Tab-separated table of C-alpha atoms and ligand atoms in Angstrom:
chain	number	residue	atom	x	y	z
A	1	UNK	CA	0.000	0.000	0.000
A	2	UNK	CA	1.602	3.252	-1.043
A	3	UNK	CA	1.759	5.627	1.883
A	4	UNK	CA	0.019	8.430	0.009
A	5	UNK	CA	-3.019	6.214	-0.506
A	6	UNK	CA	-3.778	5.746	3.160
A	7	UNK	CA	-7.359	6.730	3.926
A	8	UNK	CA	-8.753	5.741	7.301
A	9	UNK	CA	-11.900	6.620	9.122
A	10	UNK	CA	-13.384	6.843	12.573
A	11	UNK	CA	-17.037	5.902	12.278
A	12	UNK	CA	-18.858	6.401	15.563
A	13	UNK	CA	-22.551	5.901	16.099
A	14	UNK	CA	-23.866	8.942	17.967
A	15	UNK	CA	-25.696	6.937	20.611
A	16	UNK	CA	-23.844	8.033	23.736
A	17	UNK	CA	-20.826	9.895	24.993
A	18	UNK	CA	-17.619	8.489	23.603
A	19	UNK	CA	-15.492	6.598	26.070
A	20	UNK	CA	-11.794	5.957	26.041
A	21	UNK	CA	-12.245	2.770	23.988
A	22	UNK	CA	-13.884	4.747	21.172
A	23	UNK	CA	-11.357	7.521	21.587
A	24	UNK	CA	-8.552	5.012	21.168
A	25	UNK	CA	-10.008	3.880	17.832
A	26	UNK	CA	-10.168	7.513	16.757
A	27	UNK	CA	-6.656	8.244	18.000
A	28	UNK	CA	-5.027	5.243	16.318
A	29	UNK	CA	-6.722	6.080	13.039
A	30	UNK	CA	-5.538	9.656	13.417
A	31	UNK	CA	-1.956	8.621	14.235
A	32	UNK	CA	-1.879	6.210	11.301
A	33	UNK	CA	-3.196	8.839	8.896
A	34	UNK	CA	-0.906	11.617	10.090
A	35	UNK	CA	2.147	9.360	10.219
A	36	UNK	CA	1.639	8.218	6.626
A	37	UNK	CA	0.459	11.556	5.233
A	38	UNK	CA	-2.839	9.889	4.614
A	39	UNK	CA	-6.367	11.173	5.158
A	40	UNK	CA	-8.370	10.852	8.350
A	41	UNK	CA	-12.108	10.842	7.899
A	42	UNK	CA	-14.877	11.269	10.433
A	43	UNK	CA	-18.061	9.482	9.439
A	44	UNK	CA	-21.181	9.612	11.549
A	45	UNK	CA	-23.059	6.315	11.527
A	46	UNK	CA	-26.513	7.495	12.472
A	47	UNK	CA	-28.805	5.028	10.757
A	48	UNK	CA	-30.156	3.758	14.063
A	49	UNK	CA	-32.985	6.236	14.280
A	50	UNK	CA	-34.111	5.194	17.722
A	51	UNK	CA	-30.797	5.584	19.458
A	52	UNK	CA	-28.931	8.246	17.478
A	53	UNK	CA	-28.989	11.762	18.889
A	54	UNK	CA	-27.728	15.002	17.412
A	55	UNK	CA	-26.513	15.964	20.864
A	56	UNK	CA	-24.132	12.986	20.895
A	57	UNK	CA	-22.823	13.865	17.455
A	58	UNK	CA	-22.095	17.385	18.631
A	59	UNK	CA	-20.437	16.286	21.835
A	60	UNK	CA	-18.316	13.653	20.162
A	61	UNK	CA	-16.971	16.268	17.779
A	62	UNK	CA	-16.265	18.560	20.724
A	63	UNK	CA	-14.641	15.759	22.709
A	64	UNK	CA	-12.392	14.599	19.862
A	65	UNK	CA	-11.352	18.174	19.169
A	66	UNK	CA	-10.619	18.672	22.845
A	67	UNK	CA	-8.463	15.532	22.776
A	68	UNK	CA	-6.351	17.183	20.088
A	69	UNK	CA	-7.598	15.386	16.988
A	70	UNK	CA	-8.631	16.930	13.724
A	71	UNK	CA	-9.778	15.316	10.524
A	72	UNK	CA	-9.540	16.029	6.832
A	73	UNK	CA	-13.069	15.135	5.841
A	74	UNK	CA	-16.254	14.922	7.847
A	75	UNK	CA	-19.563	16.547	8.720
A	76	UNK	CA	-19.458	20.374	8.750
A	77	UNK	CA	-16.076	20.502	6.986
A	78	UNK	CA	-17.143	18.339	4.043
A	79	UNK	CA	-14.762	16.722	1.571
A	80	UNK	CA	-14.718	15.108	-1.857
A	81	UNK	CA	-16.465	11.916	-0.691
A	82	UNK	CA	-19.363	13.401	1.290
A	83	UNK	CA	-21.844	13.586	2.755
A	84	UNK	CA	-20.254	12.140	5.876
A	85	UNK	CA	-23.394	11.472	7.854
A	86	UNK	CA	-24.990	8.175	6.905
A	87	UNK	CA	-28.493	9.560	7.370
A	88	UNK	CA	-27.714	11.889	4.442
A	89	UNK	CA	-26.587	9.052	2.185
A	90	UNK	CA	-29.749	6.975	2.044
A	91	UNK	CA	-30.257	7.594	-1.693
A	92	UNK	CA	-26.754	6.348	-2.377
A	93	UNK	CA	-27.356	3.141	-0.433
A	94	UNK	CA	-30.680	2.673	-2.203
A	95	UNK	CA	-28.933	2.625	-5.578
A	96	UNK	CA	-26.643	-0.142	-4.451
A	97	UNK	CA	-29.537	-2.045	-2.937
A	98	UNK	CA	-31.288	-1.870	-6.341
A	99	UNK	CA	-28.181	-3.281	-7.922
A	100	UNK	CA	-28.149	-6.279	-5.620
A	101	UNK	CA	-31.866	-6.822	-6.167
A	102	UNK	CA	-31.448	-6.709	-9.950
A	103	UNK	CA	-28.816	-9.387	-9.692
A	104	UNK	CA	-30.969	-11.410	-7.291
A	105	UNK	CA	-28.279	-11.138	-4.621
A	106	UNK	CA	-30.820	-9.782	-2.169
A	107	UNK	CA	-34.502	-10.370	-1.519
A	108	UNK	CA	-37.436	-9.167	0.504
A	109	UNK	CA	-37.895	-10.955	3.809
A	110	UNK	CA	-41.359	-10.760	5.329
A	111	UNK	CA	-40.567	-12.564	8.554
A	112	UNK	CA	-41.490	-10.415	11.528
A	113	UNK	CA	-39.162	-9.929	14.497
A	114	UNK	CA	-41.528	-12.007	16.660
A	115	UNK	CA	-41.564	-14.883	14.187
A	116	UNK	CA	-37.794	-14.764	13.884
A	117	UNK	CA	-37.359	-14.788	17.633
A	118	UNK	CA	-39.762	-17.707	18.117
A	119	UNK	CA	-37.998	-19.747	15.446
A	120	UNK	CA	-34.625	-18.897	16.854
A	121	UNK	CA	-35.643	-20.143	20.294
A	122	UNK	CA	-37.140	-23.286	18.820
A	123	UNK	CA	-33.980	-24.012	16.854
A	124	UNK	CA	-31.785	-23.446	19.871
A	125	UNK	CA	-33.971	-25.700	22.014
A	126	UNK	CA	-33.643	-28.423	19.371
A	127	UNK	CA	-29.902	-27.954	19.320
A	128	UNK	CA	-30.027	-26.617	15.773
A	129	UNK	CA	-28.418	-23.527	14.267
A	130	UNK	CA	-30.058	-20.242	15.223
A	131	UNK	CA	-29.142	-18.714	11.864
A	132	UNK	CA	-31.928	-17.432	9.617
A	133	UNK	CA	-33.477	-20.450	7.897
A	134	UNK	CA	-33.802	-18.712	4.557
A	135	UNK	CA	-37.530	-19.221	4.191
A	136	UNK	CA	-38.105	-15.958	2.305
A	137	UNK	CA	-35.164	-16.673	0.007
A	138	UNK	CA	-37.233	-18.882	-2.225
A	139	UNK	CA	-40.775	-17.598	-1.973
A	140	UNK	CA	-43.050	-18.336	-4.884
A	141	UNK	CA	-44.629	-15.431	-6.714
A	142	UNK	CA	-47.986	-16.325	-5.136
A	143	UNK	CA	-46.602	-16.351	-1.585
A	144	UNK	CA	-44.908	-13.056	-2.163
A	145	UNK	CA	-48.087	-11.533	-3.562
A	146	UNK	CA	-50.008	-12.704	-0.507
A	147	UNK	CA	-47.552	-11.121	1.914
A	148	UNK	CA	-47.613	-7.917	-0.104
A	149	UNK	CA	-51.407	-7.897	-0.099
A	150	UNK	CA	-51.366	-8.316	3.679
A	151	UNK	CA	-49.265	-5.201	3.793
A	152	UNK	CA	-46.567	-6.998	5.760
A	153	UNK	CA	-43.513	-4.907	6.516
A	154	UNK	CA	-40.337	-6.342	5.060
A	155	UNK	CA	-36.593	-6.146	5.296
A	156	UNK	CA	-34.053	-6.894	2.602
A	157	UNK	CA	-31.669	-9.747	3.079
A	158	UNK	CA	-28.391	-10.347	1.346
A	159	UNK	CA	-27.880	-13.878	0.026
A	160	UNK	CA	-24.722	-14.583	1.949
A	161	UNK	CA	-22.417	-16.788	-0.125
A	162	UNK	CA	-21.287	-19.896	1.714
A	163	UNK	CA	-17.548	-20.075	1.489
A	164	UNK	CA	-14.269	-19.619	3.271
A	165	UNK	CA	-13.295	-15.975	3.667
A	166	UNK	CA	-9.666	-15.191	4.355
A	167	UNK	CA	-8.847	-11.955	6.115
A	168	UNK	CA	-5.263	-10.880	6.503
A	169	UNK	CA	-5.723	-8.663	9.478
A	170	UNK	CA	-2.911	-6.250	10.291
A	171	UNK	CA	-3.272	-6.919	14.025
A	172	UNK	CA	-4.612	-10.463	14.203
A	173	UNK	CA	-2.805	-12.027	11.261
A	174	UNK	CA	-4.606	-14.407	8.925
A	175	UNK	CA	-8.139	-15.183	10.057
A	176	UNK	CA	-10.277	-17.624	8.089
A	177	UNK	CA	-14.051	-17.539	8.396
A	178	UNK	CA	-16.409	-20.162	7.084
A	179	UNK	CA	-19.821	-18.717	6.289
A	180	UNK	CA	-21.387	-22.030	5.299
A	181	UNK	CA	-23.535	-22.199	8.443
A	182	UNK	CA	-24.491	-18.531	8.470
A	183	UNK	CA	-27.887	-17.232	7.478
A	184	UNK	CA	-28.674	-14.465	5.019
A	185	UNK	CA	-27.997	-11.050	6.452
A	186	UNK	CA	-30.468	-8.181	6.797
A	187	UNK	CA	-29.059	-5.246	4.889
A	188	UNK	CA	-32.109	-3.007	4.874
A	189	UNK	CA	-34.475	-2.518	7.753
A	190	UNK	CA	-38.260	-2.251	7.618
A	191	UNK	CA	-37.945	1.409	8.631
A	192	UNK	CA	-36.459	2.131	5.192
A	193	UNK	CA	-32.874	2.485	6.348
A	194	UNK	CA	-29.822	0.361	5.589
A	195	UNK	CA	-28.270	-1.760	8.316
A	196	UNK	CA	-24.795	-1.238	9.663
A	197	UNK	CA	-23.254	-3.907	7.387
A	198	UNK	CA	-24.625	-2.400	4.234
A	199	UNK	CA	-23.903	1.239	4.969
A	200	UNK	CA	-20.382	0.503	6.174
A	201	UNK	CA	-19.550	-1.626	3.143
A	202	UNK	CA	-20.827	0.953	0.674
A	203	UNK	CA	-19.209	3.863	2.488
A	204	UNK	CA	-15.829	2.251	2.979
A	205	UNK	CA	-15.739	1.530	-0.748
A	206	UNK	CA	-17.041	4.890	-1.979
A	207	UNK	CA	-14.882	6.814	0.469
A	208	UNK	CA	-11.895	4.771	-0.740
A	209	UNK	CA	-10.965	3.644	2.746
A	210	UNK	CA	-7.685	1.750	2.547
A	211	UNK	CA	-7.652	0.298	6.043
A	212	UNK	CA	-10.519	-0.348	8.418
A	213	UNK	CA	-8.915	0.095	11.826
A	214	UNK	CA	-11.534	-0.647	14.462
A	215	UNK	CA	-12.295	-2.632	17.589
A	216	UNK	CA	-11.938	-6.377	17.765
A	217	UNK	CA	-15.671	-6.642	18.411
A	218	UNK	CA	-16.197	-5.969	14.714
A	219	UNK	CA	-14.019	-8.854	13.526
A	220	UNK	CA	-16.988	-11.230	12.981
A	221	UNK	CA	-18.529	-8.546	10.743
A	222	UNK	CA	-15.546	-8.480	8.432
A	223	UNK	CA	-16.349	-11.611	6.359
A	224	UNK	CA	-19.889	-10.393	5.683
A	225	UNK	CA	-18.570	-7.009	4.630
A	226	UNK	CA	-15.901	-8.574	2.425
A	227	UNK	CA	-18.457	-10.725	0.598
A	228	UNK	CA	-20.918	-7.879	0.308
A	229	UNK	CA	-18.197	-5.620	-1.097
A	230	UNK	CA	-17.328	-8.236	-3.692
A	231	UNK	CA	-20.961	-8.691	-4.706
A	232	UNK	CA	-21.342	-4.941	-5.064
A	233	UNK	CA	-18.316	-4.899	-7.337
A	234	UNK	CA	-16.031	-3.196	-4.845
A	235	UNK	CA	-12.532	-3.957	-3.696
A	236	UNK	CA	-12.617	-4.741	0.043
A	237	UNK	CA	-10.482	-2.532	2.280
A	238	UNK	CA	-7.664	-3.829	4.468
A	239	UNK	CA	-8.519	-4.644	8.074
A	240	UNK	CA	-6.869	-4.069	11.425
A	241	UNK	CA	-8.990	-5.174	14.374
A	242	UNK	CA	-7.400	-3.902	17.519
A	243	UNK	CA	-7.748	-5.469	20.929
A	244	UNK	CA	-10.389	-4.391	23.385
A	245	UNK	CA	-9.893	-1.730	25.992
A	246	UNK	CA	-11.090	-2.876	29.381
A	247	UNK	CA	-12.134	-0.905	32.426
A	248	UNK	CA	-9.862	-0.920	35.500
A	249	UNK	CA	-9.859	-4.460	36.822
A	250	UNK	CA	-10.874	-5.941	33.482
A	251	UNK	CA	-14.612	-5.304	32.890
A	252	UNK	CA	-16.076	-4.051	29.668
A	253	UNK	CA	-16.248	-0.317	29.039
A	254	UNK	CA	-19.623	0.629	27.716
A	255	UNK	CA	-20.760	4.019	26.561
A	256	UNK	CA	-24.291	3.351	27.669
A	257	UNK	CA	-23.348	2.285	31.160
A	258	UNK	CA	-21.433	5.515	31.624
A	259	UNK	CA	-18.020	5.966	33.189
A	260	UNK	CA	-14.702	6.448	31.406
A	261	UNK	CA	-16.288	8.884	28.980
A	262	UNK	CA	-14.137	11.625	27.525
A	263	UNK	CA	-16.638	14.067	29.005
A	264	UNK	CA	-15.874	12.894	32.524
A	265	UNK	CA	-12.128	13.086	32.059
A	266	UNK	CA	-12.548	16.534	30.602
A	267	UNK	CA	-14.793	17.700	33.416
A	268	UNK	CA	-12.276	16.532	35.997
A	269	UNK	CA	-9.781	18.908	34.421
A	270	UNK	CA	-7.611	16.175	32.969
A	271	UNK	CA	-5.179	17.621	30.433
A	272	UNK	CA	-6.154	16.430	26.947
A	273	UNK	CA	-2.551	15.740	25.931
A	274	UNK	CA	-2.184	13.517	29.006
A	275	UNK	CA	-5.319	11.553	28.195
A	276	UNK	CA	-4.299	11.183	24.528
A	277	UNK	CA	-0.873	9.976	25.663
A	278	UNK	CA	-2.356	7.439	28.048
A	279	UNK	CA	-4.911	6.197	25.511
A	280	UNK	CA	-2.138	5.687	22.975
A	281	UNK	CA	-0.452	3.326	25.421
A	282	UNK	CA	-3.489	1.040	25.535
A	283	UNK	CA	-2.438	-1.747	23.228
A	284	UNK	CA	0.586	-0.018	21.764
A	285	UNK	CA	4.011	0.770	23.108
A	286	UNK	CA	6.378	3.103	21.359
A	287	UNK	CA	9.862	1.885	20.646
A	288	UNK	CA	11.515	4.087	23.231
A	289	UNK	CA	11.822	3.935	26.977
A	290	UNK	CA	9.956	7.090	27.903
A	291	UNK	CA	6.256	6.492	27.577
A	292	UNK	CA	5.387	10.135	28.084
A	293	UNK	CA	5.035	11.964	24.790
A	294	UNK	CA	3.076	14.591	22.913
A	295	UNK	CA	0.586	13.739	20.214
A	296	UNK	CA	3.061	15.038	17.605
A	297	UNK	CA	5.708	12.664	18.909
A	298	UNK	CA	3.173	9.840	18.867
A	299	UNK	CA	2.521	10.566	15.183
A	300	UNK	CA	6.142	9.967	14.336
A	301	UNK	CA	6.465	6.941	16.630
A	302	UNK	CA	3.225	5.183	15.725
A	303	UNK	CA	3.239	2.048	13.631
A	304	UNK	CA	-0.057	0.256	13.099
A	305	UNK	CA	1.720	-3.088	12.733
A	306	UNK	CA	2.926	-2.825	16.324
A	307	UNK	CA	-0.521	-2.955	17.904
A	308	UNK	CA	-0.793	-5.782	20.409
A	309	UNK	CA	-3.284	-8.617	20.150
A	310	UNK	CA	-3.821	-8.760	23.894
A	311	UNK	CA	-6.508	-6.576	25.405
A	312	UNK	CA	-5.413	-3.625	27.476
A	313	UNK	CA	-7.068	-2.520	30.662
A	314	UNK	CA	-7.142	0.956	32.024
A	315	UNK	CA	-4.504	1.226	34.733
A	316	UNK	CA	-5.297	4.094	37.139
A	317	UNK	CA	-1.743	4.144	38.548
A	318	UNK	CA	-0.124	4.510	35.159
A	319	UNK	CA	-2.748	7.007	34.081
A	320	UNK	CA	-1.982	9.125	37.127
A	321	UNK	CA	1.750	8.947	36.375
A	322	UNK	CA	1.237	10.103	32.775
A	323	UNK	CA	-1.096	12.893	33.911
A	324	UNK	CA	1.403	14.166	36.463
A	325	UNK	CA	4.195	14.262	33.942
A	326	UNK	CA	2.116	16.331	31.531
A	327	UNK	CA	0.905	18.588	34.322
A	328	UNK	CA	4.483	19.344	35.353
A	329	UNK	CA	5.238	20.460	31.817
A	330	UNK	CA	2.077	22.537	31.352
A	331	UNK	CA	2.338	26.270	30.867
A	332	UNK	CA	1.117	28.096	34.019
A	333	UNK	CA	-0.726	30.692	31.937
A	334	UNK	CA	-2.729	27.934	30.265
A	335	UNK	CA	-3.284	26.252	33.618
A	336	UNK	CA	-4.632	29.526	34.961
A	337	UNK	CA	-7.401	29.385	32.343
A	338	UNK	CA	-8.104	25.721	32.956
A	339	UNK	CA	-8.033	25.986	36.750
A	340	UNK	CA	-10.267	29.094	36.773
A	341	UNK	CA	-13.644	27.334	36.908
A	342	UNK	CA	-12.460	24.890	39.567
A	343	UNK	CA	-11.190	27.702	41.783
A	344	UNK	CA	-14.377	29.637	41.290
A	345	UNK	CA	-16.453	26.655	42.336
A	346	UNK	CA	-14.415	26.488	45.538
A	347	UNK	CA	-14.796	30.232	45.992
A	348	UNK	CA	-11.080	30.811	45.713
A	349	UNK	CA	-9.771	33.880	43.988
A	350	UNK	CA	-6.262	35.017	43.167
A	351	UNK	CA	-5.359	38.655	43.836
A	352	UNK	CA	-4.032	38.950	40.281
A	353	UNK	CA	-3.078	36.925	37.211
A	354	UNK	CA	0.637	36.931	37.787
A	355	UNK	CA	0.231	35.679	41.362
A	356	UNK	CA	-2.003	32.883	40.068
A	357	UNK	CA	0.561	31.885	37.460
A	358	UNK	CA	3.283	31.917	40.063
A	359	UNK	CA	1.448	29.586	42.437
A	360	UNK	CA	0.352	27.310	39.601
A	361	UNK	CA	3.956	26.984	38.493
A	362	UNK	CA	4.593	25.511	41.934
A	363	UNK	CA	1.373	23.550	42.445
A	364	UNK	CA	1.473	21.857	39.019
A	365	UNK	CA	4.214	19.606	40.401
A	366	UNK	CA	1.705	18.070	42.805
A	367	UNK	CA	-1.374	17.985	40.579
A	368	UNK	CA	-2.757	15.246	38.397
A	369	UNK	CA	-5.731	17.178	37.056
A	370	UNK	CA	-7.156	20.673	37.370
A	371	UNK	CA	-9.715	19.515	39.932
A	372	UNK	CA	-6.742	19.107	42.295
A	373	UNK	CA	-5.930	22.818	42.200
A	374	UNK	CA	-8.427	24.197	44.731
A	375	UNK	CA	-6.886	22.120	47.519
A	376	UNK	CA	-3.345	22.717	46.329
A	377	UNK	CA	-3.806	26.461	45.942
A	378	UNK	CA	-5.883	27.092	49.042
A	379	UNK	CA	-2.848	27.918	51.250
A	380	UNK	CA	-1.859	30.599	48.744
A	381	UNK	CA	-5.305	32.069	48.198
A	382	UNK	CA	-7.096	31.878	51.523
A	383	UNK	CA	-6.347	32.054	55.206
A	384	UNK	CA	-6.060	28.574	56.708
A	385	UNK	CA	-8.939	27.043	58.580
A	386	UNK	CA	-7.622	25.327	61.678
A	387	UNK	CA	-9.692	22.186	62.019
A	388	UNK	CA	-9.557	19.515	64.695
A	389	UNK	CA	-6.508	17.757	63.252
A	390	UNK	CA	-4.558	21.012	63.042
A	391	UNK	CA	-5.563	22.089	66.549
A	392	UNK	CA	-4.444	18.795	67.993
A	393	UNK	CA	-0.987	19.308	66.561
A	394	UNK	CA	-0.863	22.896	67.737
A	395	UNK	CA	-1.873	21.899	71.253
A	396	UNK	CA	1.030	19.495	71.567
A	397	UNK	CA	3.540	20.296	74.246
A	398	UNK	CA	6.061	22.823	72.857
A	399	UNK	CA	4.224	23.497	69.590
A	400	UNK	CA	3.360	27.077	70.405
A	401	UNK	CA	6.923	27.794	71.360
A	402	UNK	CA	8.005	26.541	67.961
A	403	UNK	CA	5.636	28.973	66.263
A	404	UNK	CA	6.793	31.854	68.407
A	405	UNK	CA	10.489	31.294	67.913
A	406	UNK	CA	10.122	30.555	64.209
A	407	UNK	CA	8.051	33.701	63.631
A	408	UNK	CA	10.535	35.779	65.523
A	409	UNK	CA	13.514	34.386	63.604
A	410	UNK	CA	11.863	34.818	60.262
A	411	UNK	CA	10.913	38.386	61.001
A	412	UNK	CA	14.413	39.191	62.203
A	413	UNK	CA	15.980	37.692	59.099
A	414	UNK	CA	13.402	39.313	56.788
A	415	UNK	CA	14.341	36.707	54.210
A	416	UNK	CA	12.324	33.783	52.825
A	417	UNK	CA	15.138	32.122	50.882
A	418	UNK	CA	15.880	28.467	51.452
A	419	UNK	CA	18.991	29.260	53.499
A	420	UNK	CA	17.144	31.723	55.723
A	421	UNK	CA	14.377	29.158	56.348
A	422	UNK	CA	16.922	26.521	57.201
A	423	UNK	CA	18.614	28.856	59.656
A	424	UNK	CA	15.270	29.819	61.246
A	425	UNK	CA	14.353	26.147	61.730
A	426	UNK	CA	17.812	25.372	63.039
A	427	UNK	CA	17.533	28.055	65.651
A	428	UNK	CA	13.988	27.050	66.556
A	429	UNK	CA	15.222	23.504	67.038
A	430	UNK	CA	18.010	24.610	69.320
A	431	UNK	CA	15.789	26.846	71.415
A	432	UNK	CA	12.776	24.556	71.723
A	433	UNK	CA	14.433	21.177	71.717
A	434	UNK	CA	11.822	19.945	69.213
A	435	UNK	CA	12.891	18.298	66.020
A	436	UNK	CA	11.631	16.493	62.924
A	437	UNK	CA	7.872	16.301	62.758
A	438	UNK	CA	7.536	18.122	66.080
A	439	UNK	CA	9.393	21.039	64.575
A	440	UNK	CA	7.877	21.258	61.081
A	441	UNK	CA	4.325	20.136	61.624
A	442	UNK	CA	3.141	23.013	63.831
A	443	UNK	CA	4.514	25.485	61.276
A	444	UNK	CA	2.939	23.634	58.374
A	445	UNK	CA	-0.543	23.397	59.921
A	446	UNK	CA	-0.385	27.003	61.089
A	447	UNK	CA	0.367	28.071	57.516
A	448	UNK	CA	-1.962	25.729	55.616
A	449	UNK	CA	-4.390	24.148	58.067
A	450	UNK	CA	-3.482	20.721	56.652
A	451	UNK	CA	-0.876	18.033	57.172
A	452	UNK	CA	-0.434	17.313	53.462
A	453	UNK	CA	0.047	19.319	50.283
A	454	UNK	CA	2.450	22.136	49.636
A	455	UNK	CA	5.761	22.196	51.516
A	456	UNK	CA	6.804	25.000	53.797
A	457	UNK	CA	9.699	25.912	51.500
A	458	UNK	CA	7.217	26.354	48.667
A	459	UNK	CA	4.673	28.413	50.573
A	460	UNK	CA	6.789	30.782	52.618
A	461	UNK	CA	8.542	32.591	49.744
A	462	UNK	CA	5.213	33.155	48.002
A	463	UNK	CA	3.378	34.405	51.063
A	464	UNK	CA	6.261	36.563	52.272
A	465	UNK	CA	7.403	37.285	55.811
A	466	UNK	CA	4.408	39.443	56.762
A	467	UNK	CA	1.686	36.991	55.823
A	468	UNK	CA	3.623	34.050	57.224
A	469	UNK	CA	4.165	35.652	60.601
A	470	UNK	CA	0.559	36.838	60.665
A	471	UNK	CA	-0.601	33.214	60.157
A	472	UNK	CA	1.747	31.932	62.816
A	473	UNK	CA	0.433	34.544	65.267
A	474	UNK	CA	-3.173	33.764	64.356
A	475	UNK	CA	-2.512	30.100	65.135
A	476	UNK	CA	-0.941	31.017	68.479
A	477	UNK	CA	-4.011	33.087	69.320
A	478	UNK	CA	-6.377	30.344	68.238
A	479	UNK	CA	-4.695	27.876	70.591
A	480	UNK	CA	-4.619	30.406	73.411
A	481	UNK	CA	-8.315	31.129	72.882
A	482	UNK	CA	-9.407	27.513	72.674
B	501	LIG	N1	-20.370	2.525	13.810
B	501	LIG	C1	-19.639	1.418	14.340
B	501	LIG	C2	-19.534	1.547	15.834
B	501	LIG	O1	-19.734	2.611	16.384
B	501	LIG	C3	-18.245	1.315	13.774
B	501	LIG	C4	-18.251	0.681	12.450
B	501	LIG	C5	-16.900	0.345	11.907
B	501	LIG	O2	-15.888	0.851	12.414
B	501	LIG	O3	-16.850	-0.389	10.951
B	501	LIG	O4	-19.233	0.573	16.491
């Protein structure tokens, strides 16, 4: 396959929010297209009238864009092979249906869903095949006329050839299917719309898709689509069925069940480049030791033939690691925009933009996502609240003395540099006899109200001598009062 001929597509059905499994399909198609100077196409598969929603189409476009993907052809932007929404291509599919009907490769099936279900159960109970028995495949003219006169709704079925279908799958290797026990396939529903198999086969051919890179769940569909393509006079595309993405612990990720949706990651303030990086590692590992990379780097590293056959489950620990690495590298000015809504929700406000950038430059080293910022920034933006845990520490024998001596030393030195802080602690240690936790903890809780989070050496220079000593004195008063 010449590199310039690569055309791949992401073909979501807009029936829910996209989850990381869907996003991975989109991302791998994107990486393959960009890395080969091919075309990446977004196609909306909205022929399921009951379940498709415009809202989901809109949000999936927003979510993919947020993740950092763009595409060369698709709804809204158009392209030479449009339209890119299946609901706008019905006339095209109808032409191909007519073709199959003319060649007697498809027929009307009058069996109702209830009849089909009853027969299926019967067959299963008798230990027989549950495949469609083909009873409408050979109706006489009289039988057909009777059904028509009854006004029975009908579907169209494709006469599935019975043969061995060989698929040389880029991920799974050679897979051979035998269709000899399979029933004829519905390609057109009684609601006047094509089924998934038909629309996908026609679209992949007309849109000149070179490689169908999709989830493993679609592998059993491939032989039907290959045969259908052949009977429509098309060349079948190549296939790459990638392994499943599993939820943490191994369960299935489902967009209808909720959870793991791009929306949720986005709303938690996860950085999109971190999520894209982590998703890329699900079932693929770049040939280099550092697994933290930008999407641009992933483009140059990606090789579709390196996808693993084994399924990959979401690993929260690794995800957190990747997120932290990206957070550390994020520009504080950008973080200020992203953290804004989270701070607002917690009623925290920075005195000015440059102060906010300064504290974010520090706090980003402890954050995984923007939702972490309110807690991390609180010591810089609000006076500490001394809760029970803090008060207990401050009431310890000698704790107040530590605060007094430390405040005095700091004020005398009028310096918040690391050396000055060290010297102030050293002197406090000598004069109070307290050391280690007994020395640092009273100062930390007096400054922040908490036992975790930012370090004293990070906070003090930002707050400055005045605010630090004021907090130390307020803590002394609080203990004295209570
Ligand atoms: N619309 C299908 C889905 O959302 C994808 C079809 C395909 O990739 O061939 O699962």
